[in-house]
PDB file of C-alpha atoms in Angstrom:
ATOM      1  CA  GLN F   1      27.114   7.783   5.943  1.00  0.00           C
ATOM      2  CA  VAL F   2      26.598  11.041   3.783  1.00  0.00           C
ATOM      3  CA  GLN F   3      23.284  12.805   4.337  1.00  0.00           C
ATOM      4  CA  LEU F   4      21.819  16.090   3.381  1.00  0.00           C
ATOM      5  CA  VAL F   5      18.702  16.827   5.414  1.00  0.00           C
ATOM      6  CA  GLN F   6      16.490  19.703   4.187  1.00  0.00           C
ATOM      7  CA  SER F   7      14.002  21.798   5.879  1.00  0.00           C
ATOM      8  CA  GLY F   8      10.298  21.188   5.686  1.00  0.00           C
ATOM      9  CA  ALA F   9       7.658  22.210   3.230  1.00  0.00           C
ATOM     10  CA  GLU F  10       6.662  25.746   2.715  1.00  0.00           C
ATOM     11  CA  VAL F  11       3.739  27.767   1.480  1.00  0.00           C
ATOM     12  CA  LYS F  12       4.301  31.367   0.502  1.00  0.00           C
ATOM     13  CA  LYS F  13       2.246  34.269  -1.061  1.00  0.00           C
ATOM     14  CA  PRO F  14       3.391  35.833  -4.440  1.00  0.00           C
ATOM     15  CA  GLY F  15       6.090  38.242  -3.654  1.00  0.00           C
ATOM     16  CA  ALA F  16       7.379  36.757  -0.622  1.00  0.00           C
ATOM     17  CA  SER F  17      10.558  34.948   0.128  1.00  0.00           C
ATOM     18  CA  VAL F  18      11.686  31.523   1.217  1.00  0.00           C
ATOM     19  CA  LYS F  19      14.758  30.151   2.692  1.00  0.00           C
ATOM     20  CA  VAL F  20      15.397  26.549   2.665  1.00  0.00           C
ATOM     21  CA  SER F  21      18.065  24.909   4.639  1.00  0.00           C
ATOM     22  CA  CYS F  22      20.391  21.846   3.923  1.00  0.00           C
ATOM     23  CA  LYS F  23      22.383  20.388   6.772  1.00  0.00           C
ATOM     24  CA  ALA F  24      25.050  18.088   5.847  1.00  0.00           C
ATOM     25  CA  SER F  25      26.505  15.207   7.759  1.00  0.00           C
ATOM     26  CA  GLY F  26      28.924  12.281   7.278  1.00  0.00           C
ATOM     27  CA  TYR F  27      31.757  14.070   5.501  1.00  0.00           C
ATOM     28  CA  SER F  28      33.875  16.936   5.860  1.00  0.00           C
ATOM     29  CA  PHE F  29      31.547  20.065   4.957  1.00  0.00           C
ATOM     30  CA  SER F  30      34.339  22.256   3.542  1.00  0.00           C
ATOM     31  CA  THR F  31      35.494  19.370   1.114  1.00  0.00           C
ATOM     32  CA  PHE F  32      32.558  19.483  -1.644  1.00  0.00           C
ATOM     33  CA  GLY F  33      30.682  22.399  -3.169  1.00  0.00           C
ATOM     34  CA  LEU F  34      26.920  22.480  -2.770  1.00  0.00           C
ATOM     35  CA  ASN F  35      24.252  23.084  -5.351  1.00  0.00           C
ATOM     36  CA  TRP F  36      20.613  23.919  -5.585  1.00  0.00           C
ATOM     37  CA  VAL F  37      18.405  22.337  -8.030  1.00  0.00           C
ATOM     38  CA  ARG F  38      14.726  22.759  -8.519  1.00  0.00           C
ATOM     39  CA  GLN F  39      11.956  20.394 -10.075  1.00  0.00           C
ATOM     40  CA  ALA F  40       8.453  22.000 -11.063  1.00  0.00           C
ATOM     41  CA  PRO F  41       5.768  19.293 -11.053  1.00  0.00           C
ATOM     42  CA  GLY F  42       6.203  17.044 -13.896  1.00  0.00           C
ATOM     43  CA  GLN F  43       9.118  18.700 -15.243  1.00  0.00           C
ATOM     44  CA  THR F  44      12.992  18.242 -15.645  1.00  0.00           C
ATOM     45  CA  LEU F  45      15.596  19.254 -13.187  1.00  0.00           C
ATOM     46  CA  GLU F  46      16.777  23.010 -13.176  1.00  0.00           C
ATOM     47  CA  TRP F  47      20.180  23.992 -11.569  1.00  0.00           C
ATOM     48  CA  MET F  48      19.871  27.106  -9.845  1.00  0.00           C
ATOM     49  CA  GLY F  49      23.342  27.917  -8.403  1.00  0.00           C
ATOM     50  CA  TRP F  50      26.559  26.617  -6.632  1.00  0.00           C
ATOM     51  CA  ILE F  51      28.574  27.693  -3.637  1.00  0.00           C
ATOM     52  CA  SER F  52      32.165  26.641  -2.436  1.00  0.00           C
ATOM     53  CA  THR F  53      31.719  25.635   1.016  1.00  0.00           C
ATOM     54  CA  LEU F  54      35.429  26.280   1.282  1.00  0.00           C
ATOM     55  CA  HIS F  55      35.506  29.779   0.094  1.00  0.00           C
ATOM     56  CA  GLY F  56      32.083  30.948   0.040  1.00  0.00           C
ATOM     57  CA  ASN F  57      32.125  32.077  -3.516  1.00  0.00           C
ATOM     58  CA  THR F  58      29.113  31.541  -5.662  1.00  0.00           C
ATOM     59  CA  ASN F  59      27.542  30.952  -9.047  1.00  0.00           C
ATOM     60  CA  TYR F  60      24.056  31.448  -9.866  1.00  0.00           C
ATOM     61  CA  ALA F  61      22.229  30.590 -13.200  1.00  0.00           C
ATOM     62  CA  GLN F  62      21.057  33.676 -15.089  1.00  0.00           C
ATOM     63  CA  ASN F  63      17.449  33.043 -14.786  1.00  0.00           C
ATOM     64  CA  PHE F  64      17.828  33.329 -11.000  1.00  0.00           C
ATOM     65  CA  LYS F  65      20.392  36.020 -10.678  1.00  0.00           C
ATOM     66  CA  GLY F  66      19.049  39.058  -8.422  1.00  0.00           C
ATOM     67  CA  ARG F  67      16.681  36.793  -6.872  1.00  0.00           C
ATOM     68  CA  VAL F  68      18.483  33.942  -5.335  1.00  0.00           C
ATOM     69  CA  THR F  69      21.323  33.913  -2.689  1.00  0.00           C
ATOM     70  CA  ILE F  70      22.903  30.808  -1.369  1.00  0.00           C
ATOM     71  CA  THR F  71      24.963  30.757   1.631  1.00  0.00           C
ATOM     72  CA  THR F  72      26.586  28.538   4.137  1.00  0.00           C
ATOM     73  CA  ASP F  73      27.219  28.239   7.920  1.00  0.00           C
ATOM     74  CA  ALA F  74      30.363  26.088   8.296  1.00  0.00           C
ATOM     75  CA  SER F  75      29.642  26.041  12.093  1.00  0.00           C
ATOM     76  CA  THR F  76      26.658  23.904  11.573  1.00  0.00           C
ATOM     77  CA  SER F  77      27.432  22.210   8.210  1.00  0.00           C
ATOM     78  CA  THR F  78      24.464  23.834   6.797  1.00  0.00           C
ATOM     79  CA  ALA F  79      23.574  25.567   3.494  1.00  0.00           C
ATOM     80  CA  TYR F  80      20.972  27.830   2.693  1.00  0.00           C
ATOM     81  CA  MET F  81      19.155  28.772  -0.480  1.00  0.00           C
ATOM     82  CA  GLU F  82      16.914  31.977  -0.300  1.00  0.00           C
ATOM     83  CA  LEU F  83      14.524  32.873  -3.228  1.00  0.00           C
ATOM     84  CA  ARG F  84      12.959  36.461  -3.461  1.00  0.00           C
ATOM     85  CA  GLY F  85      10.073  37.693  -5.276  1.00  0.00           C
ATOM     86  CA  LEU F  86       8.204  34.226  -5.528  1.00  0.00           C
ATOM     87  CA  ARG F  87       5.849  33.882  -8.322  1.00  0.00           C
ATOM     88  CA  SER F  88       3.285  30.950  -8.998  1.00  0.00           C
ATOM     89  CA  ASP F  89       5.758  29.300 -11.246  1.00  0.00           C
ATOM     90  CA  ASP F  90       8.395  28.891  -8.629  1.00  0.00           C
ATOM     91  CA  THR F  91       6.214  26.241  -7.138  1.00  0.00           C
ATOM     92  CA  ALA F  92       8.476  23.315  -7.160  1.00  0.00           C
ATOM     93  CA  ILE F  93      10.619  20.900  -5.124  1.00  0.00           C
ATOM     94  CA  TYR F  94      14.015  22.397  -4.294  1.00  0.00           C
ATOM     95  CA  TYR F  95      16.946  19.899  -3.623  1.00  0.00           C
ATOM     96  CA  CYS F  96      20.455  20.648  -2.469  1.00  0.00           C
ATOM     97  CA  ALA F  97      23.003  18.349  -4.031  1.00  0.00           C
ATOM     98  CA  ARG F  98      26.748  17.862  -3.184  1.00  0.00           C
ATOM     99  CA  ASP F  99      29.753  18.444  -5.362  1.00  0.00           C
ATOM    100  CA  ASP F 100      31.118  20.692  -7.878  1.00  0.00           C
ATOM    101  CA  PHE F 101      30.094  19.334 -11.244  1.00  0.00           C
ATOM    102  CA  TYR F 102      27.939  16.219 -11.007  1.00  0.00           C
ATOM    103  CA  PHE F 103      25.794  15.572  -7.901  1.00  0.00           C
ATOM    104  CA  ASP F 104      26.488  12.493  -5.942  1.00  0.00           C
ATOM    105  CA  TYR F 105      24.224  13.113  -2.896  1.00  0.00           C
ATOM    106  CA  TRP F 106      20.954  14.791  -2.869  1.00  0.00           C
ATOM    107  CA  GLY F 107      18.859  16.088  -0.151  1.00  0.00           C
ATOM    108  CA  GLN F 108      15.278  14.721   0.178  1.00  0.00           C
ATOM    109  CA  GLY F 109      13.978  17.902  -1.127  1.00  0.00           C
ATOM    110  CA  THR F 110      11.722  20.686   0.085  1.00  0.00           C
ATOM    111  CA  LEU F 111       8.305  21.639  -1.636  1.00  0.00           C
ATOM    112  CA  VAL F 112       7.715  25.103  -1.841  1.00  0.00           C
ATOM    113  CA  THR F 113       4.137  26.190  -2.905  1.00  0.00           C
ATOM    114  CA  VAL F 114       3.493  29.482  -4.112  1.00  0.00           C
ATOM    115  CA  SER F 115      -0.325  30.360  -3.980  1.00  0.00           C
ATOM    116  CA  SER F 116      -2.531  33.426  -3.095  1.00  0.00           C
TER     117      SER F 116
ATOM    118  CA  ASP J   1      23.343  27.758 -22.564  1.00  0.00           C
ATOM    119  CA  ILE J   2      24.012  24.198 -23.632  1.00  0.00           C
ATOM    120  CA  VAL J   3      20.759  22.555 -24.527  1.00  0.00           C
ATOM    121  CA  MET J   4      20.377  18.756 -23.680  1.00  0.00           C
ATOM    122  CA  THR J   5      17.838  16.681 -25.700  1.00  0.00           C
ATOM    123  CA  GLN J   6      16.950  13.129 -24.843  1.00  0.00           C
ATOM    124  CA  SER J   7      15.212  10.256 -26.803  1.00  0.00           C
ATOM    125  CA  PRO J   8      12.944   8.727 -26.642  1.00  0.00           C
ATOM    126  CA  ALA J   9      10.499  10.483 -24.174  1.00  0.00           C
ATOM    127  CA  THR J  10       9.285   7.205 -23.247  1.00  0.00           C
ATOM    128  CA  LEU J  11      10.730   3.690 -23.608  1.00  0.00           C
ATOM    129  CA  SER J  12       8.487   0.675 -22.939  1.00  0.00           C
ATOM    130  CA  VAL J  13      10.638  -2.461 -22.050  1.00  0.00           C
ATOM    131  CA  SER J  14       9.845  -5.741 -20.677  1.00  0.00           C
ATOM    132  CA  PRO J  15      11.716  -6.847 -17.535  1.00  0.00           C
ATOM    133  CA  GLY J  16      14.916  -8.724 -18.383  1.00  0.00           C
ATOM    134  CA  GLU J  17      15.128  -6.905 -21.733  1.00  0.00           C
ATOM    135  CA  ARG J  18      17.696  -4.242 -22.869  1.00  0.00           C
ATOM    136  CA  ALA J  19      17.081  -0.536 -22.737  1.00  0.00           C
ATOM    137  CA  THR J  20      19.063   2.241 -24.633  1.00  0.00           C
ATOM    138  CA  LEU J  21      18.797   5.717 -23.689  1.00  0.00           C
ATOM    139  CA  SER J  22      20.032   8.626 -25.810  1.00  0.00           C
ATOM    140  CA  CYS J  23      21.223  11.989 -24.849  1.00  0.00           C
ATOM    141  CA  ARG J  24      22.607  14.809 -27.200  1.00  0.00           C
ATOM    142  CA  ALA J  25      24.381  17.994 -26.147  1.00  0.00           C
ATOM    143  CA  SER J  26      23.972  21.218 -28.444  1.00  0.00           C
ATOM    144  CA  GLN J  27      27.717  21.619 -28.368  1.00  0.00           C
ATOM    145  CA  SER J  28      30.692  19.271 -27.422  1.00  0.00           C
ATOM    146  CA  ILE J  29      30.911  18.706 -23.800  1.00  0.00           C
ATOM    147  CA  ASN J  30      33.872  16.391 -24.044  1.00  0.00           C
ATOM    148  CA  ASN J  31      32.976  13.633 -21.529  1.00  0.00           C
ATOM    149  CA  ASN J  32      31.427  15.988 -19.034  1.00  0.00           C
ATOM    150  CA  LEU J  33      28.134  14.160 -18.618  1.00  0.00           C
ATOM    151  CA  ALA J  34      26.226  12.606 -15.829  1.00  0.00           C
ATOM    152  CA  TRP J  35      23.068  10.115 -15.925  1.00  0.00           C
ATOM    153  CA  TYR J  36      20.674  10.144 -12.946  1.00  0.00           C
ATOM    154  CA  GLN J  37      17.661   7.848 -12.069  1.00  0.00           C
ATOM    155  CA  GLN J  38      14.793   9.353 -10.514  1.00  0.00           C
ATOM    156  CA  ARG J  39      11.869   6.968  -9.217  1.00  0.00           C
ATOM    157  CA  PRO J  40       8.600   8.611  -8.188  1.00  0.00           C
ATOM    158  CA  GLY J  41       8.444  10.621  -5.003  1.00  0.00           C
ATOM    159  CA  GLN J  42      12.200  10.442  -4.619  1.00  0.00           C
ATOM    160  CA  ALA J  43      15.413  12.538  -5.375  1.00  0.00           C
ATOM    161  CA  PRO J  44      17.679  11.810  -8.412  1.00  0.00           C
ATOM    162  CA  ARG J  45      20.221   9.414  -7.716  1.00  0.00           C
ATOM    163  CA  LEU J  46      23.686   9.575  -9.613  1.00  0.00           C
ATOM    164  CA  LEU J  47      24.203   6.567 -11.749  1.00  0.00           C
ATOM    165  CA  ILE J  48      27.142   7.745 -14.027  1.00  0.00           C
ATOM    166  CA  ASN J  49      29.600  10.325 -14.143  1.00  0.00           C
ATOM    167  CA  ASP J  50      32.270  11.368 -16.794  1.00  0.00           C
ATOM    168  CA  ALA J  51      30.195   9.645 -19.287  1.00  0.00           C
ATOM    169  CA  SER J  52      31.037   6.156 -18.441  1.00  0.00           C
ATOM    170  CA  THR J  53      32.091   5.878 -14.802  1.00  0.00           C
ATOM    171  CA  ARG J  54      29.522   4.143 -12.596  1.00  0.00           C
ATOM    172  CA  ALA J  55      28.869   5.853  -9.167  1.00  0.00           C
ATOM    173  CA  THR J  56      29.436   4.043  -5.989  1.00  0.00           C
ATOM    174  CA  GLY J  57      27.003   1.081  -5.515  1.00  0.00           C
ATOM    175  CA  VAL J  58      25.434   1.316  -8.930  1.00  0.00           C
ATOM    176  CA  PRO J  59      24.800  -2.084 -10.508  1.00  0.00           C
ATOM    177  CA  ALA J  60      27.051  -3.338 -13.427  1.00  0.00           C
ATOM    178  CA  ARG J  61      23.950  -3.530 -15.726  1.00  0.00           C
ATOM    179  CA  PHE J  62      23.999   0.248 -16.122  1.00  0.00           C
ATOM    180  CA  SER J  63      26.794   1.436 -18.545  1.00  0.00           C
ATOM    181  CA  GLY J  64      27.227   4.827 -20.215  1.00  0.00           C
ATOM    182  CA  SER J  65      29.167   5.748 -23.276  1.00  0.00           C
ATOM    183  CA  GLY J  66      29.755   8.531 -25.791  1.00  0.00           C
ATOM    184  CA  SER J  67      31.782  11.660 -25.886  1.00  0.00           C
ATOM    185  CA  GLY J  68      31.452  15.215 -27.438  1.00  0.00           C
ATOM    186  CA  THR J  69      27.706  15.553 -28.411  1.00  0.00           C
ATOM    187  CA  GLU J  70      26.295  11.915 -28.393  1.00  0.00           C
ATOM    188  CA  PHE J  71      25.748   9.783 -25.320  1.00  0.00           C
ATOM    189  CA  THR J  72      24.167   6.540 -24.331  1.00  0.00           C
ATOM    190  CA  LEU J  73      22.997   4.926 -21.075  1.00  0.00           C
ATOM    191  CA  THR J  74      22.498   1.127 -21.457  1.00  0.00           C
ATOM    192  CA  ILE J  75      20.496  -0.997 -19.029  1.00  0.00           C
ATOM    193  CA  SER J  76      21.687  -4.446 -19.993  1.00  0.00           C
ATOM    194  CA  SER J  77      18.652  -6.551 -18.268  1.00  0.00           C
ATOM    195  CA  LEU J  78      15.860  -4.475 -16.694  1.00  0.00           C
ATOM    196  CA  GLN J  79      14.977  -5.237 -13.329  1.00  0.00           C
ATOM    197  CA  PRO J  80      11.614  -4.135 -11.520  1.00  0.00           C
ATOM    198  CA  GLU J  81      13.445  -1.444  -9.596  1.00  0.00           C
ATOM    199  CA  ASP J  82      14.870   0.323 -12.891  1.00  0.00           C
ATOM    200  CA  PHE J  83      11.403   1.496 -14.254  1.00  0.00           C
ATOM    201  CA  ALA J  84      11.922   5.144 -13.476  1.00  0.00           C
ATOM    202  CA  VAL J  85      12.659   8.605 -15.288  1.00  0.00           C
ATOM    203  CA  TYR J  86      16.342   8.928 -16.290  1.00  0.00           C
ATOM    204  CA  PHE J  87      17.902  12.247 -16.929  1.00  0.00           C
ATOM    205  CA  CYS J  88      21.327  13.257 -18.439  1.00  0.00           C
ATOM    206  CA  GLN J  89      23.308  16.619 -17.245  1.00  0.00           C
ATOM    207  CA  GLN J  90      26.216  18.281 -18.657  1.00  0.00           C
ATOM    208  CA  TYR J  91      28.728  19.988 -16.443  1.00  0.00           C
ATOM    209  CA  TYR J  92      31.054  21.221 -19.159  1.00  0.00           C
ATOM    210  CA  LYS J  93      30.076  24.583 -18.673  1.00  0.00           C
ATOM    211  CA  TRP J  94      27.957  26.823 -16.345  1.00  0.00           C
ATOM    212  CA  PRO J  95      24.957  26.906 -16.069  1.00  0.00           C
ATOM    213  CA  PHE J  96      24.824  23.088 -15.880  1.00  0.00           C
ATOM    214  CA  THR J  97      21.857  22.034 -17.893  1.00  0.00           C
ATOM    215  CA  PHE J  98      19.771  18.772 -17.498  1.00  0.00           C
ATOM    216  CA  GLY J  99      17.872  16.960 -20.437  1.00  0.00           C
ATOM    217  CA  PRO J 100      13.949  16.585 -20.317  1.00  0.00           C
ATOM    218  CA  GLY J 101      14.415  13.080 -19.084  1.00  0.00           C
ATOM    219  CA  THR J 102      13.345   9.415 -20.508  1.00  0.00           C
ATOM    220  CA  GLU J 103      10.697   7.520 -18.695  1.00  0.00           C
ATOM    221  CA  VAL J 104      11.293   3.806 -18.819  1.00  0.00           C
ATOM    222  CA  ASP J 105       8.116   2.044 -18.239  1.00  0.00           C
ATOM    223  CA  ILE J 106       6.920  -1.522 -18.063  1.00  0.00           C
ATOM    224  CA  LYS J 107       5.706  -3.017 -21.455  1.00  0.00           C
TER     225      LYS J 107
END
């Protein structure tokens, strides 16, 4: 069965960086794109960016351009999202989600807490 | 960016009753709309894509309709497991955007 398994919770200080992983299984990794979506406490969902797992090209939301990098390692069927210059309002659950347009499978989420 | 709005913010419904949730886009998005259900402490779950296509394994009591700027999710007879928050998402244009959500709670 399709699974996206993310890395564990992180606590970071303001200004630091965080790198969250998302390991895919149960399907051919390069067949579907991967997205990162975050959700601040009690808030709606916010799309951060997308990567083509076939070609490696990316598209990022303007809100995150310059601070976020999404990469993949096809040899391990894993995607990564790195967010730099963390601020307190980056405290959120970060999800990876499969597919290029709508998101049919989601990771379990990774809580990133930014606190001094 | 395309702004998505949802109404109502909260919908109080008795089990077995029908629930109708609305989603509006700030510009036409054709039928490039998805609906998600999110239960507390869980990741979102895809219910509907392309405005009206049920995702794999989604019960027939969930149906979607609409095109352009106005969309509706209908739950024909609410089951206990359906009390959750529902989000709509447009994928007509990057950046993909979500609505603020409708919470369906028990009346």
